[in-house]
XYZ file of C-alpha atoms in Angstrom:
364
model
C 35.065 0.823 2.149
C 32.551 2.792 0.579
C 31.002 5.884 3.020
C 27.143 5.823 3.426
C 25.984 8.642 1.857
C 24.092 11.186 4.571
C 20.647 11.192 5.102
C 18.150 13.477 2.491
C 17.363 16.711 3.812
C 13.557 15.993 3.111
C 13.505 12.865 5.312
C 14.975 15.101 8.835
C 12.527 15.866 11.393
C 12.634 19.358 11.076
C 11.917 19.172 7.515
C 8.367 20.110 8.211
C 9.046 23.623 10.018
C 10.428 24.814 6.753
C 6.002 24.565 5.146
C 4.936 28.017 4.518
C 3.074 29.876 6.964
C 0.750 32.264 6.340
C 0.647 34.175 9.699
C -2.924 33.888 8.910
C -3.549 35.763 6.083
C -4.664 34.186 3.124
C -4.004 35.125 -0.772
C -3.991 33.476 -4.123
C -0.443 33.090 -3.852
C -0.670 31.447 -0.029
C -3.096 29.135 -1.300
C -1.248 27.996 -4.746
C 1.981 27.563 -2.149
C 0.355 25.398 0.271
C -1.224 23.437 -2.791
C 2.023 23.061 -4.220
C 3.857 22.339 -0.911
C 1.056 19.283 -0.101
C 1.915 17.715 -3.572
C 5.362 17.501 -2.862
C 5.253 16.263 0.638
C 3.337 13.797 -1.016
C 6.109 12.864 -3.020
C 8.608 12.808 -0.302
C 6.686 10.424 1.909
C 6.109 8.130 -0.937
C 9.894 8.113 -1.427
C 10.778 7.701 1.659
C 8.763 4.558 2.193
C 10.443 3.010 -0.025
C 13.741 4.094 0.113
C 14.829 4.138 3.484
C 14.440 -0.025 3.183
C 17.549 -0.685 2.328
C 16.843 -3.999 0.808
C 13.684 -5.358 -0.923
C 13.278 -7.679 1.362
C 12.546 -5.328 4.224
C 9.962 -3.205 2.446
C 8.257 -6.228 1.494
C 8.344 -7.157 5.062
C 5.997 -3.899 6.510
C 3.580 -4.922 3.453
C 3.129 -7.812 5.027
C 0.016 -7.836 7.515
C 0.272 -8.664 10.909
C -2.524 -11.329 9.987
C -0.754 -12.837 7.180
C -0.527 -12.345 3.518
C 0.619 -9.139 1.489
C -0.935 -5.713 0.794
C -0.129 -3.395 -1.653
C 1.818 -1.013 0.284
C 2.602 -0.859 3.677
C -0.448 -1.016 6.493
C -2.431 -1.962 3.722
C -4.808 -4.660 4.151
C -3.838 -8.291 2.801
C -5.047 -9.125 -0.522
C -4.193 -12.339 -2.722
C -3.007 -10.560 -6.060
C 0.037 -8.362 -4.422
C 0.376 -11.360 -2.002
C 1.182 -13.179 -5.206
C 3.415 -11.012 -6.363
C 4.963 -10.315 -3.084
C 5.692 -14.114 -2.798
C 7.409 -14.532 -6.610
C 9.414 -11.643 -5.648
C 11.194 -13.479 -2.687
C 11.767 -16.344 -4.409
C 13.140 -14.445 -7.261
C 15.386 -12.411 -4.697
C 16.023 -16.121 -3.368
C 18.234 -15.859 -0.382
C 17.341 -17.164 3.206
C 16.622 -13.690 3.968
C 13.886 -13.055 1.405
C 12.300 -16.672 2.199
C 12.466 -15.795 6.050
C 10.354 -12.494 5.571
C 7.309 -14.707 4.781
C 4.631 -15.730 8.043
C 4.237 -18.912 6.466
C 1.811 -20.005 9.273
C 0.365 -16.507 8.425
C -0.545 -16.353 5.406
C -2.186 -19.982 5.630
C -4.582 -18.424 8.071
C -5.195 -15.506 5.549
C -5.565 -18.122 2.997
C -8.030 -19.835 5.130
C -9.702 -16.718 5.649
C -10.537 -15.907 1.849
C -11.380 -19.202 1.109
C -15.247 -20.187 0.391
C -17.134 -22.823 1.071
C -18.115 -23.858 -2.652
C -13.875 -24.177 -3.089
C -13.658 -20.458 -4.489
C -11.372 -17.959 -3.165
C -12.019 -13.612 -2.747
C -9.234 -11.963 -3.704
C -9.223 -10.022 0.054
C -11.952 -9.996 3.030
C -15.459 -8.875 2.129
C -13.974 -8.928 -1.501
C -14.936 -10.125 -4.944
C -14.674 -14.070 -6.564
C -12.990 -15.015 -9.486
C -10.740 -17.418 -10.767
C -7.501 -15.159 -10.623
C -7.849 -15.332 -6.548
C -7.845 -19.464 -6.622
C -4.573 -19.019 -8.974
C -3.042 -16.633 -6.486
C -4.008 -19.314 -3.333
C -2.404 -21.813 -5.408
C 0.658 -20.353 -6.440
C 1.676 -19.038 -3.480
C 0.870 -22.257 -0.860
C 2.640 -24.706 -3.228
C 5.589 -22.300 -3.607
C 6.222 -22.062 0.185
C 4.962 -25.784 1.367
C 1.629 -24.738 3.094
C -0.867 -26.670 1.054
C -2.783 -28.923 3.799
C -5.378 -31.770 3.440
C -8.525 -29.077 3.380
C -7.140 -26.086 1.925
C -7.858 -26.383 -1.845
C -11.311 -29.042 -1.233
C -14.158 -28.049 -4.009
C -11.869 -25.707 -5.730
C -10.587 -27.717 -9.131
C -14.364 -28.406 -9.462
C -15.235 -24.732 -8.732
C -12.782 -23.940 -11.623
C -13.620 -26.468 -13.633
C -17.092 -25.218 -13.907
C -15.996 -21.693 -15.295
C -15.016 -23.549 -18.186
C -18.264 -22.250 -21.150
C -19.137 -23.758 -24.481
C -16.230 -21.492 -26.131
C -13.690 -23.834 -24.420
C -11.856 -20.686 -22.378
C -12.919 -19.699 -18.657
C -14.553 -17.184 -17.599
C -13.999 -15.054 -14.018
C -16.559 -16.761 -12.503
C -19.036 -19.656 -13.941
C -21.167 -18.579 -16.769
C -19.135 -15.266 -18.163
C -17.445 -15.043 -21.606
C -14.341 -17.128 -21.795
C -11.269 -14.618 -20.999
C -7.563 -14.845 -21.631
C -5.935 -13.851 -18.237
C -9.081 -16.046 -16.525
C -8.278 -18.772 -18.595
C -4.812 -18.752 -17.905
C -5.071 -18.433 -14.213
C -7.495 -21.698 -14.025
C -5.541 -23.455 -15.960
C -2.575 -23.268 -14.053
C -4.452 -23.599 -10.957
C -5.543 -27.371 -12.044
C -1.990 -27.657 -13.342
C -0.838 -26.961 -9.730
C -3.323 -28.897 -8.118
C -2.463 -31.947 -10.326
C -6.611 -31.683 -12.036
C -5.842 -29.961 -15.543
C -6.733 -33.180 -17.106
C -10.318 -33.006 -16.178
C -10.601 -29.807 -18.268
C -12.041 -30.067 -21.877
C -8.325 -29.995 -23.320
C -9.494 -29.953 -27.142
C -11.953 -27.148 -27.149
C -9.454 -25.187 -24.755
C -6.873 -25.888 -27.184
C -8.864 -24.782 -30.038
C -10.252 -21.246 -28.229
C -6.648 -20.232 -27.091
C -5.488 -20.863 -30.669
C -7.835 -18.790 -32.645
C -7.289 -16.048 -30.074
C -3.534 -15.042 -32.301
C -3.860 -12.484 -34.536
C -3.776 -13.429 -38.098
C -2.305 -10.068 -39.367
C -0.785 -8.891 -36.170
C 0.682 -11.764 -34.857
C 0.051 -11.206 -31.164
C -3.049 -12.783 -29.013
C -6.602 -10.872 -28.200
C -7.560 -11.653 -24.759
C -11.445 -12.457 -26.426
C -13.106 -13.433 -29.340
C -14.352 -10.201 -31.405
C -11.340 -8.000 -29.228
C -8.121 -6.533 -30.320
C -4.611 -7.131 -29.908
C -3.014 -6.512 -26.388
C 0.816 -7.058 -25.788
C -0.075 -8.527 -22.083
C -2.020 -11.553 -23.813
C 1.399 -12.663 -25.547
C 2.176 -14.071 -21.688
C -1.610 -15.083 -20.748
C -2.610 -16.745 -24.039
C 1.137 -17.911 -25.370
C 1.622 -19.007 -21.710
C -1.306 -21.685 -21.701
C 0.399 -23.757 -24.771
C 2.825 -25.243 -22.661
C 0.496 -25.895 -19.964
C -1.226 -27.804 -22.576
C 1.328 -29.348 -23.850
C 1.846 -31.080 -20.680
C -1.167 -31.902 -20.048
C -1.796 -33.669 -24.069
C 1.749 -35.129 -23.662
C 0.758 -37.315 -19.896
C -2.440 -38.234 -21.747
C -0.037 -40.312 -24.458
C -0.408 -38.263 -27.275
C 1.962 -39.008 -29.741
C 1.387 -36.149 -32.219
C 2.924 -33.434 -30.234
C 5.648 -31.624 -31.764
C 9.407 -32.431 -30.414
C 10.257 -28.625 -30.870
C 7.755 -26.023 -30.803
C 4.619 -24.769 -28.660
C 1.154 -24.894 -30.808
C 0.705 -21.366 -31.921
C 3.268 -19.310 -34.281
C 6.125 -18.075 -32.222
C 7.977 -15.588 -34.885
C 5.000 -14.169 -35.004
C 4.657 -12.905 -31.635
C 7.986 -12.044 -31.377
C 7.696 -9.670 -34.720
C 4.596 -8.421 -32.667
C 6.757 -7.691 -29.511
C 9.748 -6.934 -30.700
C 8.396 -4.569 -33.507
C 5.146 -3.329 -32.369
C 5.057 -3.199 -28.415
C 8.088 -1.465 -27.480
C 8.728 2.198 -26.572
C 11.814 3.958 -27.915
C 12.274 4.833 -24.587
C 12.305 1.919 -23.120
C 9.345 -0.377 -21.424
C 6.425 -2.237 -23.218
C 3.528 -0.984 -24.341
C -0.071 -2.574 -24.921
C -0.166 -1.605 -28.824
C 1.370 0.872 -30.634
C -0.180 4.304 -29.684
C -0.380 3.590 -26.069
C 1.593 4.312 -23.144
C 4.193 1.882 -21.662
C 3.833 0.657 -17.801
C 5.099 -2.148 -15.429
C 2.110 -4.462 -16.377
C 2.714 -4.475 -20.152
C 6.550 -4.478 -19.533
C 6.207 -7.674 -17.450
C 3.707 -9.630 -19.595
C 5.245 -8.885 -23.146
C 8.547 -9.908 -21.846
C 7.357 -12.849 -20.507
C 5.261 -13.880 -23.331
C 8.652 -13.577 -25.542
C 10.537 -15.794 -23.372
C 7.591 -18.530 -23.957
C 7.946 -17.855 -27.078
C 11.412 -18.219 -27.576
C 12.080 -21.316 -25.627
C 10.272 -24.470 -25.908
C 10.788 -27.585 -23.767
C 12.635 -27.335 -20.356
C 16.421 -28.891 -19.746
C 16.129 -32.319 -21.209
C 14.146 -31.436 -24.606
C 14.766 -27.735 -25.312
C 14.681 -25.569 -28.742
C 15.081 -21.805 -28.909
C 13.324 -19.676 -31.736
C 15.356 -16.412 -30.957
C 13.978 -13.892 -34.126
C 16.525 -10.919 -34.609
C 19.795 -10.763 -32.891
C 21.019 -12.945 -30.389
C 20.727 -9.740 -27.439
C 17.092 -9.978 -28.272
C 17.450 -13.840 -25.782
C 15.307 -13.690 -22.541
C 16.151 -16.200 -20.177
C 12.924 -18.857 -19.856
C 10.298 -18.233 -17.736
C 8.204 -20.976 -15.827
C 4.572 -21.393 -17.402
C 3.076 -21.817 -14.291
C 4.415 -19.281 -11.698
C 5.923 -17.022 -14.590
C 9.589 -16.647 -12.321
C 12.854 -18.420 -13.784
C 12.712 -22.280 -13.079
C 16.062 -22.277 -11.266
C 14.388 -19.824 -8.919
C 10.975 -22.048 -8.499
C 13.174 -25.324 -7.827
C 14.763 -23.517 -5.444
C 12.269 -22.265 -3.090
C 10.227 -25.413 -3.824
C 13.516 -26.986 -2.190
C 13.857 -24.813 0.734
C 10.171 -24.888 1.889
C 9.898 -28.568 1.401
C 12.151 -28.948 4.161
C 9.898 -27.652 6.175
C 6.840 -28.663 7.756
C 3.687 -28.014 6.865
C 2.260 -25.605 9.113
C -1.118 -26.423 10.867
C -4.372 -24.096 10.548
C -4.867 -22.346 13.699
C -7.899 -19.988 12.186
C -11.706 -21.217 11.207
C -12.535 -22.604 8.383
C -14.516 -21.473 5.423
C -17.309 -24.138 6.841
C -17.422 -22.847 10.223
C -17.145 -19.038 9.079
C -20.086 -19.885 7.371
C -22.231 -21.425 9.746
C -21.622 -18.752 11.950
């Protein structure tokens, strides 16, 4: 059996004593030491936060507020985007553990509690509205069961009207038509079982013209440039549509690819968006991060599988260790992993809403 290694030095209680003192007599160099000394204790506390969690599960657990939903960090305040992402991360973890770490009566209330009367969501408390936070809502409540009779009423027409004349959605009704906007709405109505009341041709058409003749990858607007993170937004709404043109009867769909050029934005990933050093990058010339990383993988996997189980074809350009497993258009986690924790909260009830609605918050 393997020993557990002893505890950091950094992370003992006396660790602090060992901060320079001064005796109270300042200098240049007593003030460059303190400076110094600040920036690393900064360091250690971040890395101790997460580190002394010895499983994912349990540091996602202390970002989870006492009121429901996820902050960023621990004893931050709930907000829909990292409860999003705290949410796909469980199921991807997928063990009874990771599903038990969510307040699923919770984070209805906090759902309940960012919801607006007009069917619109802010993304936390007192915060902003767009269509990214009524994704989030969505995601989230159908992945763990919690979707109730009231929850989502006004919001596929909310979304629906942040469609514009381009055929894309905007944030918010009447802004430009936006790529990660667009995408979010879309697989809101997908989720709440309304995409078909969207304007499916001119949506098709705008997402479309948004790949790059030359470079091959997707613009997240008309008259913008090439971003690596739109080969997941953008690429990810053809099979949304593709869905949603294929229940309407139409029998011109192809049998074996997605509606926009898929070697294409694999050359653009594969050749153009990836550091030597590993991680994904925007374009060339910028820096890599976690954002980029995530999207531009993601947008490869769309674009190297099309179809699901019964109907599937692969497009893999370059070797075969270039193969990403698929990703699921709508909650962009593996399918196995979204079947399974649809499974395992659908055995459950549906939790009732203890805290006021977005009427009665509003009349009061």
């Amino acid at each position: 059996m393997e020993e557990a290694s002893p505890p950091l030095r950094c992370f003992s209680e006396s660790h602090s004593s060992e901060l320079f003192s001064d005796d109270g007599v300042q200098t240049v160099t007593s003030r460059e030491q303190r400076k110094v000394e600040r920036s690393i204790q900064e360091v250690y506390s971040v890395y101790q936060q997460i580190h002394t969690s010895p499983h994912v599960c349990q540091f996602l657990a202390r970002c989870q507020s006492p009121t429901g939903g996820f902050g960023g960090g621990p004893c931050q305040h709930a907000h829909l985007a990292p409860t999003y992402a705290a949410v796909n991360a469980l199921c991807i973890l997928g063990t009874e553990e990771a599903y038990e770490v969510i307040s699923r009566e919770k984070l209805l209330d906090f759902l309940y509690s960012v919801k607006q009367p007009d069917g619109s969501f802010v993304m936390h408390v007192g915060g902003e509205v767009d269509v990214r936070s009524a994704y989030c809502a969505a995601s989230v409540a159908s992945l763990t069961n919690i979707i109730t009779p009231t929850l989502f009423d006004g919001t596929h027409n909310w979304i629906l009207s942040c469609q514009n004349w381009e055929g894309g959605l905007g944030g918010v009704p009447g802004l430009e038509a936006h790529g990660g906007y667009t995408f979010c709405g879309t697989a809101a109505l997908v989720i709440l079982g309304k995409e078909h009341m969207l304007d499916l041709k001119t949506l098709l058409r705008w997402v479309t013209s948004r790949q790059m003749r030359f470079e091959g990858g997707f613009q997240g607007r008309c008259n913008k440039l090439v971003d690596g993170c739109y080969s997941f937004w953008q690429a990810g709404l053809l099979p949304l549509l593709h869905r949603a043109f294929f229940k309407e009867g139409d029998s011109t769909l192809s049998v074996s690819s997605w509606m926009f050029e898929r070697k294409a934005l694999q050359e653009y990933i594969l050749l153009c968006c990836q550091n030597p050093g590993g991680g994904l990058l925007d374009k060339p010339g910028k820096s890599r991060d976690f954002y980029h990383t995530c999207y531009c993988l993601s947008g490869l996997s769309i674009a190297q599988h099309f179809g699901n189980k019964d109907l599937h074809n692969e497009l893999i350009l370059g070797r075969d260790e270039n193969r990403l497993v698929p990703t699921h258009p709508v909650y962009n986690i593996c399918p196995e992993k979204v079947a399974q924790a649809i499974e395992h909260f659908h055995r459950l009830p549906v939790p009732v809403q203890t805290g006021p609605t977005p009427s009665a918050m509003d009349q009061s």
